[in-house]
């Protein structure tokens, strides 16, 4: 096989067509990411389905997400939390937030997707300060260099039993470079080290290949 990426993509398309069951509103949201500030970096449909299933498995009613983009992953989560649930999604760019809100409306979940515009660190701190009800599930998928800060905030916004997923932990293998000068790589390594050093967290991480290239995600469970 000369071009491995071509086969990864073909297999992802096959798996998505066979199992992901992405509906029209989700497909429209995914395509609308071309109008955002970062076209095409949303999770794939099979990853979205996995996120939704993980949230369902923990019976999540409240999900917090760092990085909204076009609201694609948020709409998958909205399907998990049920009519009385809430997805709080933190996004820096007003342009993206507006697109995401429109996509959530079209998907019929506008009432349960709450996009908060601003730097996610400040938005999450404001939620901590306001003493909001804890979240059952957190998805960290914004600027990678801030991942350690987001993890610390998530630990203030969740409860024992909550599940935390961190996206993009592998980045084409870059994560193993302990000497990396790339802030994104350093951020991810620091976040994973914090997870490893925190006895109240159980965690693993998996590599992925497919439509998003070679990457991976960490799944973390709060024990206490
Ligand atoms: N979770 C989305 C993809 C998010 S892409 C999905 O899978 O559908 C990452 C997003 O993080 C982008 O929309 C980007 O604008 C946003 N972002 C970058 N830096 C940020 C910051 N400091 N605070 C909040 N959001 C940020
Ligand atoms: C990038 C960000 C993501 O969250 C992702 O899933 C893929 C790529 C990026 O910033 O390039
Ligand atoms: Mg991502």
Tab-separated table of C-alpha atoms and ligand atoms in Angstrom:
chain	number	residue	atom	x	y	z
A	1	UNK	CA	0.000	0.000	0.000
A	2	UNK	CA	1.793	3.086	-1.242
A	3	UNK	CA	-0.413	5.658	0.422
A	4	UNK	CA	-1.415	4.571	3.888
A	5	UNK	CA	-3.502	7.676	4.497
A	6	UNK	CA	-5.686	6.796	1.515
A	7	UNK	CA	-6.562	3.451	3.072
A	8	UNK	CA	-7.082	4.960	6.533
A	9	UNK	CA	-9.539	7.374	4.971
A	10	UNK	CA	-11.312	4.631	3.017
A	11	UNK	CA	-11.704	2.541	6.162
A	12	UNK	CA	-12.964	5.536	8.146
A	13	UNK	CA	-15.532	6.270	5.425
A	14	UNK	CA	-16.616	2.621	5.460
A	15	UNK	CA	-16.957	2.580	9.263
A	16	UNK	CA	-18.808	5.888	9.238
A	17	UNK	CA	-21.178	4.774	6.472
A	18	UNK	CA	-21.797	1.455	8.195
A	19	UNK	CA	-22.168	2.489	11.828
A	20	UNK	CA	-21.928	6.174	12.674
A	21	UNK	CA	-25.469	7.012	11.523
A	22	UNK	CA	-24.807	10.732	11.216
A	23	UNK	CA	-28.111	12.475	10.573
A	24	UNK	CA	-28.701	15.372	8.172
A	25	UNK	CA	-28.397	18.088	10.808
A	26	UNK	CA	-25.068	16.697	11.997
A	27	UNK	CA	-23.806	16.435	8.417
A	28	UNK	CA	-24.834	20.040	7.798
A	29	UNK	CA	-23.053	21.148	10.976
A	30	UNK	CA	-19.904	19.287	9.945
A	31	UNK	CA	-19.926	20.844	6.470
A	32	UNK	CA	-20.513	24.317	7.915
A	33	UNK	CA	-17.156	24.125	9.665
A	34	UNK	CA	-15.796	25.436	6.330
A	35	UNK	CA	-17.237	28.811	7.406
A	36	UNK	CA	-15.463	28.800	10.788
A	37	UNK	CA	-12.014	30.087	11.669
A	38	UNK	CA	-10.622	26.506	11.622
A	39	UNK	CA	-12.288	24.529	8.815
A	40	UNK	CA	-12.380	20.751	9.072
A	41	UNK	CA	-10.844	20.144	12.486
A	42	UNK	CA	-14.030	18.821	14.118
A	43	UNK	CA	-14.142	15.201	15.249
A	44	UNK	CA	-15.099	12.614	12.633
A	45	UNK	CA	-18.586	11.076	12.651
A	46	UNK	CA	-17.361	7.811	14.151
A	47	UNK	CA	-15.506	9.762	16.853
A	48	UNK	CA	-18.632	11.839	17.473
A	49	UNK	CA	-20.641	8.652	17.864
A	50	UNK	CA	-18.055	7.351	20.351
A	51	UNK	CA	-18.206	10.579	22.377
A	52	UNK	CA	-21.980	10.368	22.458
A	53	UNK	CA	-21.835	6.724	23.549
A	54	UNK	CA	-19.293	7.449	26.309
A	55	UNK	CA	-21.507	10.252	27.603
A	56	UNK	CA	-24.518	7.938	27.471
A	57	UNK	CA	-22.603	5.188	29.286
A	58	UNK	CA	-21.999	7.491	32.249
A	59	UNK	CA	-25.589	8.703	32.062
A	60	UNK	CA	-24.349	12.239	31.524
A	61	UNK	CA	-26.934	14.967	31.897
A	62	UNK	CA	-24.386	17.791	31.949
A	63	UNK	CA	-21.493	17.962	29.495
A	64	UNK	CA	-18.841	20.684	29.290
A	65	UNK	CA	-16.771	21.134	26.156
A	66	UNK	CA	-13.680	23.265	25.547
A	67	UNK	CA	-13.668	24.308	21.878
A	68	UNK	CA	-16.982	24.499	19.987
A	69	UNK	CA	-16.020	25.273	16.380
A	70	UNK	CA	-19.250	24.640	14.388
A	71	UNK	CA	-20.932	22.785	17.241
A	72	UNK	CA	-20.463	19.371	15.650
A	73	UNK	CA	-19.267	17.495	18.742
A	74	UNK	CA	-21.664	19.573	20.882
A	75	UNK	CA	-24.612	18.299	18.832
A	76	UNK	CA	-23.427	14.707	19.285
A	77	UNK	CA	-23.305	15.348	23.058
A	78	UNK	CA	-26.736	16.975	22.954
A	79	UNK	CA	-28.045	13.633	21.719
A	80	UNK	CA	-26.620	11.978	24.839
A	81	UNK	CA	-27.829	14.337	27.554
A	82	UNK	CA	-31.544	14.118	26.812
A	83	UNK	CA	-34.185	16.832	26.773
A	84	UNK	CA	-33.454	18.018	30.300
A	85	UNK	CA	-29.690	17.911	29.823
A	86	UNK	CA	-27.231	20.637	28.993
A	87	UNK	CA	-24.098	20.945	26.886
A	88	UNK	CA	-21.993	23.945	27.869
A	89	UNK	CA	-19.487	24.664	25.121
A	90	UNK	CA	-16.717	27.241	25.459
A	91	UNK	CA	-15.521	29.020	22.322
A	92	UNK	CA	-13.144	31.914	21.739
A	93	UNK	CA	-14.512	33.095	18.398
A	94	UNK	CA	-17.907	34.816	18.123
A	95	UNK	CA	-18.024	33.796	14.444
A	96	UNK	CA	-17.772	30.107	15.338
A	97	UNK	CA	-20.221	30.430	18.227
A	98	UNK	CA	-22.856	31.971	15.929
A	99	UNK	CA	-22.449	29.132	13.426
A	100	UNK	CA	-22.616	26.561	16.232
A	101	UNK	CA	-25.785	28.071	17.708
A	102	UNK	CA	-27.472	28.025	14.287
A	103	UNK	CA	-26.410	24.396	13.796
A	104	UNK	CA	-27.741	23.400	17.222
A	105	UNK	CA	-31.064	25.112	16.411
A	106	UNK	CA	-31.330	23.266	13.092
A	107	UNK	CA	-30.578	20.003	14.899
A	108	UNK	CA	-33.434	20.733	17.308
A	109	UNK	CA	-31.140	20.984	20.339
A	110	UNK	CA	-30.663	24.747	20.536
A	111	UNK	CA	-32.288	24.801	23.967
A	112	UNK	CA	-29.749	22.407	25.482
A	113	UNK	CA	-26.538	23.684	23.836
A	114	UNK	CA	-25.170	26.736	25.610
A	115	UNK	CA	-22.201	28.290	23.786
A	116	UNK	CA	-20.202	30.713	25.933
A	117	UNK	CA	-17.973	33.066	23.945
A	118	UNK	CA	-14.547	34.091	25.232
A	119	UNK	CA	-11.232	32.563	26.271
A	120	UNK	CA	-12.211	29.176	27.694
A	121	UNK	CA	-9.996	29.640	30.737
A	122	UNK	CA	-11.928	32.740	31.836
A	123	UNK	CA	-15.298	31.237	30.908
A	124	UNK	CA	-14.600	28.060	32.862
A	125	UNK	CA	-13.299	30.038	35.845
A	126	UNK	CA	-16.527	32.059	35.798
A	127	UNK	CA	-18.502	28.803	35.945
A	128	UNK	CA	-16.384	27.690	38.927
A	129	UNK	CA	-16.918	31.050	40.647
A	130	UNK	CA	-20.663	30.861	39.994
A	131	UNK	CA	-20.755	27.444	41.680
A	132	UNK	CA	-22.569	25.740	38.816
A	133	UNK	CA	-23.826	22.206	39.241
A	134	UNK	CA	-20.971	19.784	38.452
A	135	UNK	CA	-20.632	18.272	34.991
A	136	UNK	CA	-20.743	14.520	34.366
A	137	UNK	CA	-18.591	14.589	31.258
A	138	UNK	CA	-15.925	16.949	29.898
A	139	UNK	CA	-14.386	17.131	26.427
A	140	UNK	CA	-11.166	19.138	26.127
A	141	UNK	CA	-10.625	20.102	22.481
A	142	UNK	CA	-9.553	23.756	22.254
A	143	UNK	CA	-6.061	25.329	22.049
A	144	UNK	CA	-3.730	22.482	22.946
A	145	UNK	CA	-1.194	24.560	24.894
A	146	UNK	CA	-3.913	25.386	27.452
A	147	UNK	CA	-4.876	21.758	28.061
A	148	UNK	CA	-3.214	21.574	31.525
A	149	UNK	CA	-5.145	24.678	32.625
A	150	UNK	CA	-8.381	23.253	31.216
A	151	UNK	CA	-7.776	19.979	33.028
A	152	UNK	CA	-7.361	21.789	36.364
A	153	UNK	CA	-10.572	23.732	35.754
A	154	UNK	CA	-12.389	20.549	34.749
A	155	UNK	CA	-11.383	19.002	38.066
A	156	UNK	CA	-13.216	21.891	39.751
A	157	UNK	CA	-16.259	21.499	37.501
A	158	UNK	CA	-16.813	17.725	37.692
A	159	UNK	CA	-17.511	15.112	40.392
A	160	UNK	CA	-16.209	11.644	41.294
A	161	UNK	CA	-17.454	9.385	38.513
A	162	UNK	CA	-17.205	12.042	35.824
A	163	UNK	CA	-15.401	11.158	32.615
A	164	UNK	CA	-12.988	13.488	30.831
A	165	UNK	CA	-11.855	13.036	27.224
A	166	UNK	CA	-8.876	14.962	25.841
A	167	UNK	CA	-8.640	15.119	22.046
A	168	UNK	CA	-5.524	15.295	19.901
A	169	UNK	CA	-3.055	13.788	22.347
A	170	UNK	CA	-0.811	12.212	19.676
A	171	UNK	CA	-0.588	14.767	16.838
A	172	UNK	CA	1.241	12.646	14.314
A	173	UNK	CA	3.531	11.211	16.990
A	174	UNK	CA	4.785	14.596	18.157
A	175	UNK	CA	3.705	13.807	21.715
A	176	UNK	CA	6.736	11.587	22.397
A	177	UNK	CA	9.208	14.454	21.895
A	178	UNK	CA	10.152	15.424	25.444
A	179	UNK	CA	12.350	18.227	24.070
A	180	UNK	CA	9.677	19.691	21.799
A	181	UNK	CA	9.675	23.480	21.499
A	182	UNK	CA	6.047	23.370	20.268
A	183	UNK	CA	3.762	24.797	22.973
A	184	UNK	CA	0.945	22.520	21.846
A	185	UNK	CA	3.067	19.410	22.294
A	186	UNK	CA	4.419	20.685	25.611
A	187	UNK	CA	0.870	21.410	26.758
A	188	UNK	CA	-0.341	17.943	25.913
A	189	UNK	CA	2.648	16.273	27.590
A	190	UNK	CA	2.160	18.399	30.715
A	191	UNK	CA	-1.541	17.514	30.827
A	192	UNK	CA	-0.852	13.786	30.480
A	193	UNK	CA	1.825	14.002	33.193
A	194	UNK	CA	-0.672	15.709	35.509
A	195	UNK	CA	-3.203	12.991	34.831
A	196	UNK	CA	-0.606	10.292	35.535
A	197	UNK	CA	0.419	11.971	38.780
A	198	UNK	CA	-3.101	12.421	40.112
A	199	UNK	CA	-4.152	9.382	42.174
A	200	UNK	CA	-7.804	10.374	41.924
A	201	UNK	CA	-7.739	9.809	38.161
A	202	UNK	CA	-7.780	6.565	36.187
A	203	UNK	CA	-6.751	7.044	32.575
A	204	UNK	CA	-5.688	5.576	29.299
A	205	UNK	CA	-4.983	6.942	25.836
A	206	UNK	CA	-5.393	5.438	22.394
A	207	UNK	CA	-3.868	6.263	19.039
A	208	UNK	CA	-6.206	6.735	16.106
A	209	UNK	CA	-5.736	6.778	12.331
A	210	UNK	CA	-8.300	7.857	9.792
A	211	UNK	CA	-9.778	10.979	8.292
A	212	UNK	CA	-7.983	13.125	10.888
A	213	UNK	CA	-4.603	11.558	10.126
A	214	UNK	CA	-2.626	10.018	12.981
A	215	UNK	CA	-3.758	11.256	16.346
A	216	UNK	CA	-5.365	9.980	19.531
A	217	UNK	CA	-7.405	10.727	22.594
A	218	UNK	CA	-7.178	10.200	26.325
A	219	UNK	CA	-10.072	8.888	28.405
A	220	UNK	CA	-9.953	9.780	32.091
A	221	UNK	CA	-12.230	8.727	34.915
A	222	UNK	CA	-12.471	10.620	38.180
A	223	UNK	CA	-12.370	8.103	41.009
A	224	UNK	CA	-12.592	10.618	43.841
B	1	LIG	N1	-14.948	20.251	19.509
B	1	LIG	C1	-15.159	20.698	18.136
B	1	LIG	C2	-13.867	21.152	17.502
B	1	LIG	C3	-13.155	22.256	18.245
B	1	LIG	S1	-11.816	22.916	17.302
B	1	LIG	C4	-15.738	19.543	17.322
B	1	LIG	O1	-15.150	18.460	17.381
B	1	LIG	O2	-16.746	19.734	16.647
B	1	LIG	C5	-11.068	23.952	18.491
B	1	LIG	C6	-11.877	25.197	18.811
B	1	LIG	O3	-11.265	25.798	19.939
B	1	LIG	C7	-11.895	26.252	17.695
B	1	LIG	O4	-13.221	26.611	17.406
B	1	LIG	C8	-11.158	27.434	18.307
B	1	LIG	O5	-11.663	28.710	17.925
B	1	LIG	C9	-11.377	27.195	19.791
B	1	LIG	N2	-10.407	27.857	20.660
B	1	LIG	C10	-9.092	28.094	20.420
B	1	LIG	N3	-8.538	28.727	21.464
B	1	LIG	C11	-9.510	28.907	22.373
B	1	LIG	C12	-9.567	29.519	23.662
B	1	LIG	N4	-8.504	30.068	24.223
B	1	LIG	N5	-10.752	29.514	24.315
B	1	LIG	C13	-11.846	28.933	23.769
B	1	LIG	N6	-11.849	28.347	22.560
B	1	LIG	C14	-10.702	28.336	21.877
B	2	LIG	C1	-6.398	20.691	15.228
B	2	LIG	C2	-7.210	20.800	16.341
B	2	LIG	C3	-8.068	19.777	16.661
B	2	LIG	O1	-8.874	19.834	17.753
B	2	LIG	C4	-8.119	18.638	15.884
B	2	LIG	O2	-8.965	17.644	16.241
B	2	LIG	C5	-7.323	18.534	14.779
B	2	LIG	C6	-6.461	19.561	14.448
B	2	LIG	C7	-5.477	21.793	14.878
B	2	LIG	O3	-5.441	22.776	15.600
B	2	LIG	O4	-4.795	21.658	13.866
B	3	LIG	MG1	-9.759	17.994	18.261
